[in-house]
Coordinates of C-alpha atoms in Angstrom, one line a residue:
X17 CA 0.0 0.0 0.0
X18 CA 1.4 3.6 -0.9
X19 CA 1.5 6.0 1.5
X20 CA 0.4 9.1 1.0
X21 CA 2.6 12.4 0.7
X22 CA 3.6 14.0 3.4
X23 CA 2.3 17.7 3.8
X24 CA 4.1 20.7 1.8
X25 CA 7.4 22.3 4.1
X26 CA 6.3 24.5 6.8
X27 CA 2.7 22.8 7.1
X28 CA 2.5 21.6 10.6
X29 CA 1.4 17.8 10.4
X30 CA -2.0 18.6 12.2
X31 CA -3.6 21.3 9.8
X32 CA -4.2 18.4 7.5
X33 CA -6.1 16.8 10.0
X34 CA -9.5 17.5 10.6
X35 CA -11.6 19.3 13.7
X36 CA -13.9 16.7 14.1
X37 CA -10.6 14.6 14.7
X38 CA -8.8 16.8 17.0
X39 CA -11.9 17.1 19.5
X40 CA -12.2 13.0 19.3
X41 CA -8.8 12.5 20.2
X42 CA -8.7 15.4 22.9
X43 CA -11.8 14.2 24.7
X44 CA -9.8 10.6 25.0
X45 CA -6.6 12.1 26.0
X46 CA -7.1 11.9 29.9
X47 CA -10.0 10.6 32.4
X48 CA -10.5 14.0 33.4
X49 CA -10.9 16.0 30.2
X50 CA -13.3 13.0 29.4
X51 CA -15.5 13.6 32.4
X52 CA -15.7 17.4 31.7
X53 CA -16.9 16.7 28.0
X54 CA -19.3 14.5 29.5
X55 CA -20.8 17.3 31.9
X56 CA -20.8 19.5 28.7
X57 CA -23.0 16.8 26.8
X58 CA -25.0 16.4 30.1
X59 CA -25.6 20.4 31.2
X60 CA -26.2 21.2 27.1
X61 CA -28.9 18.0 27.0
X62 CA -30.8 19.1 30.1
X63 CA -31.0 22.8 28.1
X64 CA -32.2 21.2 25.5
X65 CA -34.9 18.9 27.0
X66 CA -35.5 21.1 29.8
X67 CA -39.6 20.9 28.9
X68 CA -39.6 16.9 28.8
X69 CA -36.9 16.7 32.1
X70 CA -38.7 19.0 34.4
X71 CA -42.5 16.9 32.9
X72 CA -40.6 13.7 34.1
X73 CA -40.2 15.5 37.4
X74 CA -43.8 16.2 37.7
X75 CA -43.7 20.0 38.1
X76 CA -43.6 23.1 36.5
X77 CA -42.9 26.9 36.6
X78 CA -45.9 27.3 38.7
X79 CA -45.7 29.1 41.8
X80 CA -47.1 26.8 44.9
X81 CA -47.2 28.6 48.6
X82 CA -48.1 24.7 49.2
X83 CA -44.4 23.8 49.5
X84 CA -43.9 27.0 51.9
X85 CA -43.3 27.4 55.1
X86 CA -45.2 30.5 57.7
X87 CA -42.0 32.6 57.0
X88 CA -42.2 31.8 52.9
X89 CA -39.3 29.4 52.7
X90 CA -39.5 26.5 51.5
X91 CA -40.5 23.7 54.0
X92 CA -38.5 20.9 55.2
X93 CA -34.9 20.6 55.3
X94 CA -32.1 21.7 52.5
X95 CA -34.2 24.4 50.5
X96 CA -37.5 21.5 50.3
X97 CA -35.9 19.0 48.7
X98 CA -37.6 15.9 47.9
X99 CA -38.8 13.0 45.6
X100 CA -41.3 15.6 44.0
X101 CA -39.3 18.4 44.0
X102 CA -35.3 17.1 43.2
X103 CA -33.3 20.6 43.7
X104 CA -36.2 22.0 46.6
X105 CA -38.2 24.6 45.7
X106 CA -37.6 28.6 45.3
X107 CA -38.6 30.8 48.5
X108 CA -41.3 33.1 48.7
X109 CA -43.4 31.4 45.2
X110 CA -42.6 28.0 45.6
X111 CA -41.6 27.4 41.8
X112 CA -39.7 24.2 41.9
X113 CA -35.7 24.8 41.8
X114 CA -35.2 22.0 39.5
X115 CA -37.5 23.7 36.6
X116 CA -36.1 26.9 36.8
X117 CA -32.5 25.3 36.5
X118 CA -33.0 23.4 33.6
X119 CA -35.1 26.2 31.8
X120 CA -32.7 29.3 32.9
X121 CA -29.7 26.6 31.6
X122 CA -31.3 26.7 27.9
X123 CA -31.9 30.9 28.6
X124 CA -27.5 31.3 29.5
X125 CA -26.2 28.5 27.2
X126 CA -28.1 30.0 24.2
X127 CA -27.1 33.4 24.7
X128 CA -23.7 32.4 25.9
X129 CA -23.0 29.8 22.8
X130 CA -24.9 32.3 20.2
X131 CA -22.8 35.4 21.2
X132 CA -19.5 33.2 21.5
X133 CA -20.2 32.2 18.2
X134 CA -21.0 35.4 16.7
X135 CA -18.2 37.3 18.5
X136 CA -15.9 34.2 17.1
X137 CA -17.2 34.6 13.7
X138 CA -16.4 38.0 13.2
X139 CA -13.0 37.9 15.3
X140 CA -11.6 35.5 12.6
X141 CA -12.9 37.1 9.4
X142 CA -11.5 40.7 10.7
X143 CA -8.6 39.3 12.6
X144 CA -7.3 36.9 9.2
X145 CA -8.6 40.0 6.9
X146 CA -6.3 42.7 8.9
X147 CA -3.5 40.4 9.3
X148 CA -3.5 39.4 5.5
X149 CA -3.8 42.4 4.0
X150 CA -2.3 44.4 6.4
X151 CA -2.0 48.4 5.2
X152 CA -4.9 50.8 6.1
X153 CA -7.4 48.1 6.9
X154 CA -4.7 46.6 9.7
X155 CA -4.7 50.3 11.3
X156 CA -8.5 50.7 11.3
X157 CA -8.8 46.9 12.7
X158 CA -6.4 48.0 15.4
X159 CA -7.9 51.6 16.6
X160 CA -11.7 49.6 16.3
X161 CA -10.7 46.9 18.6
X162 CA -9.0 49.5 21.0
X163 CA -11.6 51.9 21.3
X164 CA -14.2 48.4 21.9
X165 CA -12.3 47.2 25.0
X166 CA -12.4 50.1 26.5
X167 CA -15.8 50.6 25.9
X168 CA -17.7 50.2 29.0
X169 CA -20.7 47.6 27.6
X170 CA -22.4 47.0 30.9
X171 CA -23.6 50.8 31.0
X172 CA -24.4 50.7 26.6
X173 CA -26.3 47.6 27.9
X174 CA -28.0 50.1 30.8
X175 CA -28.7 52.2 28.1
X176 CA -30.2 50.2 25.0
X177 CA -32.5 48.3 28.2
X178 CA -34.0 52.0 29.0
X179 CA -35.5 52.5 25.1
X180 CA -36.1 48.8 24.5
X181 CA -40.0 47.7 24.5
X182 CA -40.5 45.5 27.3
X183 CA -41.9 43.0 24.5
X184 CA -38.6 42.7 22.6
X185 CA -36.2 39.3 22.7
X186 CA -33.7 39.8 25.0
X187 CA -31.8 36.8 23.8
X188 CA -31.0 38.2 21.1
X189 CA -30.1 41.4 21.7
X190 CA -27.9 40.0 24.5
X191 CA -26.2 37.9 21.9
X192 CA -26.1 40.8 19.2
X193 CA -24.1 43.2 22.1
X194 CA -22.1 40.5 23.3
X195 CA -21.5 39.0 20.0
X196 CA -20.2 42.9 19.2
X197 CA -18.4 43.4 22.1
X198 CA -16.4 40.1 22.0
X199 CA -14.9 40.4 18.7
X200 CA -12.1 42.5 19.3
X201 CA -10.5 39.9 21.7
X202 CA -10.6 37.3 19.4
X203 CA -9.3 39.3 16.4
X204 CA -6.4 40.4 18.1
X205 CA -5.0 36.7 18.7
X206 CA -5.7 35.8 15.0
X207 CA -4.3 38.7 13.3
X208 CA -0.9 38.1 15.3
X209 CA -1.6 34.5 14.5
X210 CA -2.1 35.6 10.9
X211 CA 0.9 37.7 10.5
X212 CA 3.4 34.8 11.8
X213 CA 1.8 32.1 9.2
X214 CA 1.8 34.5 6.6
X215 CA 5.7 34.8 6.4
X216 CA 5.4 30.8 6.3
X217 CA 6.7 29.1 2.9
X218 CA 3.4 27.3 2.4
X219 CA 1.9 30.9 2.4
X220 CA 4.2 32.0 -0.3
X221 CA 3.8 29.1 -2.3
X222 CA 0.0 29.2 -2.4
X223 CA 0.3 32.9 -3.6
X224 CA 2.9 31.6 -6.1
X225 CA 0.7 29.2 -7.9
X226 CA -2.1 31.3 -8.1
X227 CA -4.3 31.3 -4.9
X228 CA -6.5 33.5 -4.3
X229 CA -7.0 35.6 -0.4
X230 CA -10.2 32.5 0.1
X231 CA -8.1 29.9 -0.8
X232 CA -5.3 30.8 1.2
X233 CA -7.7 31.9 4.0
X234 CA -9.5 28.5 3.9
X235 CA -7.1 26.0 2.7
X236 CA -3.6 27.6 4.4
X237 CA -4.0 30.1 7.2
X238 CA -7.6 28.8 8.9
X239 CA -6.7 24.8 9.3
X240 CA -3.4 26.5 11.4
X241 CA -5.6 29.0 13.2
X242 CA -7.8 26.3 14.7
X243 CA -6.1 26.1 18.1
X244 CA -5.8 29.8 19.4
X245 CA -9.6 29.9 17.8
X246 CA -10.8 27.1 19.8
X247 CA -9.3 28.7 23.0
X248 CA -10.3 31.7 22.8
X249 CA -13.7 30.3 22.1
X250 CA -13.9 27.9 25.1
X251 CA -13.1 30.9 27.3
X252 CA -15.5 33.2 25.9
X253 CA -18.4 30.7 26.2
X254 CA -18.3 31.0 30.1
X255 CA -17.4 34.7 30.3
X256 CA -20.4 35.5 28.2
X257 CA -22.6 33.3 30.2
X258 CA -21.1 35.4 33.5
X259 CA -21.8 38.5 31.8
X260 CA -25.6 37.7 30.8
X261 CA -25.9 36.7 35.3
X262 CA -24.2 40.7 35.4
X263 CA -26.6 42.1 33.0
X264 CA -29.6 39.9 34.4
X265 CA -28.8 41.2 38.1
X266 CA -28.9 44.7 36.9
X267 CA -32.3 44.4 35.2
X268 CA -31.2 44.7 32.1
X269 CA -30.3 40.9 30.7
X270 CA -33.6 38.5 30.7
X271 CA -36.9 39.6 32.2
X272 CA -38.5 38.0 34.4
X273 CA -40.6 35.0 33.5
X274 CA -38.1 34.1 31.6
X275 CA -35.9 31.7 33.6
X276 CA -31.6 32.6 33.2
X277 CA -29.0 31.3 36.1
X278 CA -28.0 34.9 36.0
X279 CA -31.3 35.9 37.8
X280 CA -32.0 32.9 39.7
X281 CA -28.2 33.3 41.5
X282 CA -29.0 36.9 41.6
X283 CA -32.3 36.3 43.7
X284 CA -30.7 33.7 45.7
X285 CA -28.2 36.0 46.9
X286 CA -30.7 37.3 49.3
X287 CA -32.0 34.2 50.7
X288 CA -28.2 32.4 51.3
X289 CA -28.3 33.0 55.1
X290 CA -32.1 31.2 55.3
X291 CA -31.8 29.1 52.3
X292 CA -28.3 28.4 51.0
X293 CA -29.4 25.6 48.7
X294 CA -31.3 28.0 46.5
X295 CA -27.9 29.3 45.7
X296 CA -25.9 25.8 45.5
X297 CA -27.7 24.3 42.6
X298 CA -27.6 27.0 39.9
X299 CA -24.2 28.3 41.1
X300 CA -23.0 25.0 41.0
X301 CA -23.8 23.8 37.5
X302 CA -22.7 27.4 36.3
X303 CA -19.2 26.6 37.8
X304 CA -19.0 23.3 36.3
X305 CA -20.1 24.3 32.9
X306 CA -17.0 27.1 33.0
X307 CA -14.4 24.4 34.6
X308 CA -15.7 21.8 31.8
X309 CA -15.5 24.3 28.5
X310 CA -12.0 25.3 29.8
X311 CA -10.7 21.6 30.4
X312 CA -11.9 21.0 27.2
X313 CA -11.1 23.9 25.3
X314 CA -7.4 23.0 26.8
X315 CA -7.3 20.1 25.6
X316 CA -8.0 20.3 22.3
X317 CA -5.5 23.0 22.0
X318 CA -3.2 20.7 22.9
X319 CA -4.4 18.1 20.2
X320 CA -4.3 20.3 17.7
X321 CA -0.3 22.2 18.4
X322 CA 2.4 20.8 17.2
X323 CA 4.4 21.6 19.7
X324 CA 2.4 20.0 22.1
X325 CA 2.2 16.1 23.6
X326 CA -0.9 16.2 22.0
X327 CA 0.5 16.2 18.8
X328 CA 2.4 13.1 19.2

């Protein structure tokens, strides 16, 4: 059986492998990693099937002052947790804890996941453009991403809440102004990225034989762009999913029916002394979704650098 060629000098062995390969082989590379790709699967299927989860429970988001206490918390021991209600029940309403986390975990995860992905999106397509072609485009790139970081987004956020309708989606607008606001980060670390690989000799040769700025986007400079992208991206999913709790404990994230761990760990706050376990269960899935999207993100940067183990 022939082999087949190795890639062209100065392609790193990995960029002609592909993503779908790199995740696979960075989710088996340690017990650990593997059990925090598992929680992802798990906390990302419970947003998903939140409606048909919390009907196997038996509840709902109805309030019940059955479940209540004479002071308005919940009754019995750790927060009213039992075989009807599995996470206790929130004080004062009595909606059952165990709804409002899997509801408020499809609220965060899309609005973390769509603005990650947005903010990725454009990051890359700017960052690679700016890099590339360098010149006048390179300085504006530059001065825009400046001028956005140091933007203070929480009080724009303040401000666009004040003249929305109460009627409009906040999901997406949160994911438009996150996705805005999260570019620049992103675009930075490609176009350095970008710059290096474009001195590379596979670079030049791909602009020697005729390829185009898509091809050599697509076919040279992205499949060696996929690890800093993949980083960057597993770390933005969590910190966007903090900022919509920030914006959602200022009033101006998700409204209230509308279920987010921002504003359920918000409301808790007041109620840790009387009822800590109000605060444990979404706090703690929001930590473990943030440890396991970093674990993984880490590992699959390490599957897909060269330089790495992973690469071995």
């Amino acid at each position: 059986m022939i082999n087949p060629p190795p890639p062209p000098a100065g392609v790193p062995a990995l960029a002609a492998r592909s993503l779908p390969a790199a995740v696979w082989r960075a989710v088996r590379s340690g017990w650990w990693t593997s059990v925090c790709a598992l929680l992802i699967v798990v906390i990302v299927l419970l947003a998903a099937g939140a409606d048909l989860f919390v009907l196997l429970e038996g509840q709902s988001l109805t309030p019940d002052i059955s479940t209540l206490g004479p002071t308005g918390l919940p009754a019995g021991s750790l927060g009213g947790v039992s075989g009807s209600h599995w996470f206790g029940v929130e004080p004062l309403t009595g909606v059952d804890l165990f709804a409002l986390v899997a509801q408020g975990a499809r609220t965060s995860l899309l609005v973390g996941l769509g603005a990650t992905v947005l903010g990725t999106a454009l990051g890359v397509v700017i960052g690679v453009s700016a890099g590339y072609l360098g010149g006048w485009w390179d300085r504006l790139v530059i001065w825009t991403a400046d001028v956005i970081l140091g933007f203070p987004y929480l009080i724009f956020m303040i401000a666009l809440g004040a003249v929305l309708p109460v009627d409009f989606p906040r999901q997406v607008t949160l994911i438009v102004v996150l996705g805005l606001f999260g570019w620049p980060r992103v675009a930075r670390i490609v176009r350095a990225q970008t710059l290096t690989l474009s001195q590379r000799d596979f670079v030049a040769a791909a602009k020697v034989v005729g390829g185009g700025p898509w091809h050599v986007f697509t076919k040279e400079l992205l499949p060696n762009l996929w690890a800093p992208i993949i980083v960057v991206a597993s770390l933005a999913i969590p910190s966007m999913i903090g900022s919509e709790a920030a914006l959602s404990f200022l009033g101006v994230g998700v409204l209230p029916p509308t279920p987010s761990w921002g504003r359920t760990i918000s409301t808790a706050i007041d109620f840790f002394e009387t009822d800590p376990m109000y605060l444990v269960f979404p706090g703690l899935l929001l930590f473990l979704i943030t440890l396991a999207f970093n674990v993984v993100g880490d590992a699959i940067r390490d599957a897909l650098d060269p330089r790495s183990g992973g690469a071995a």
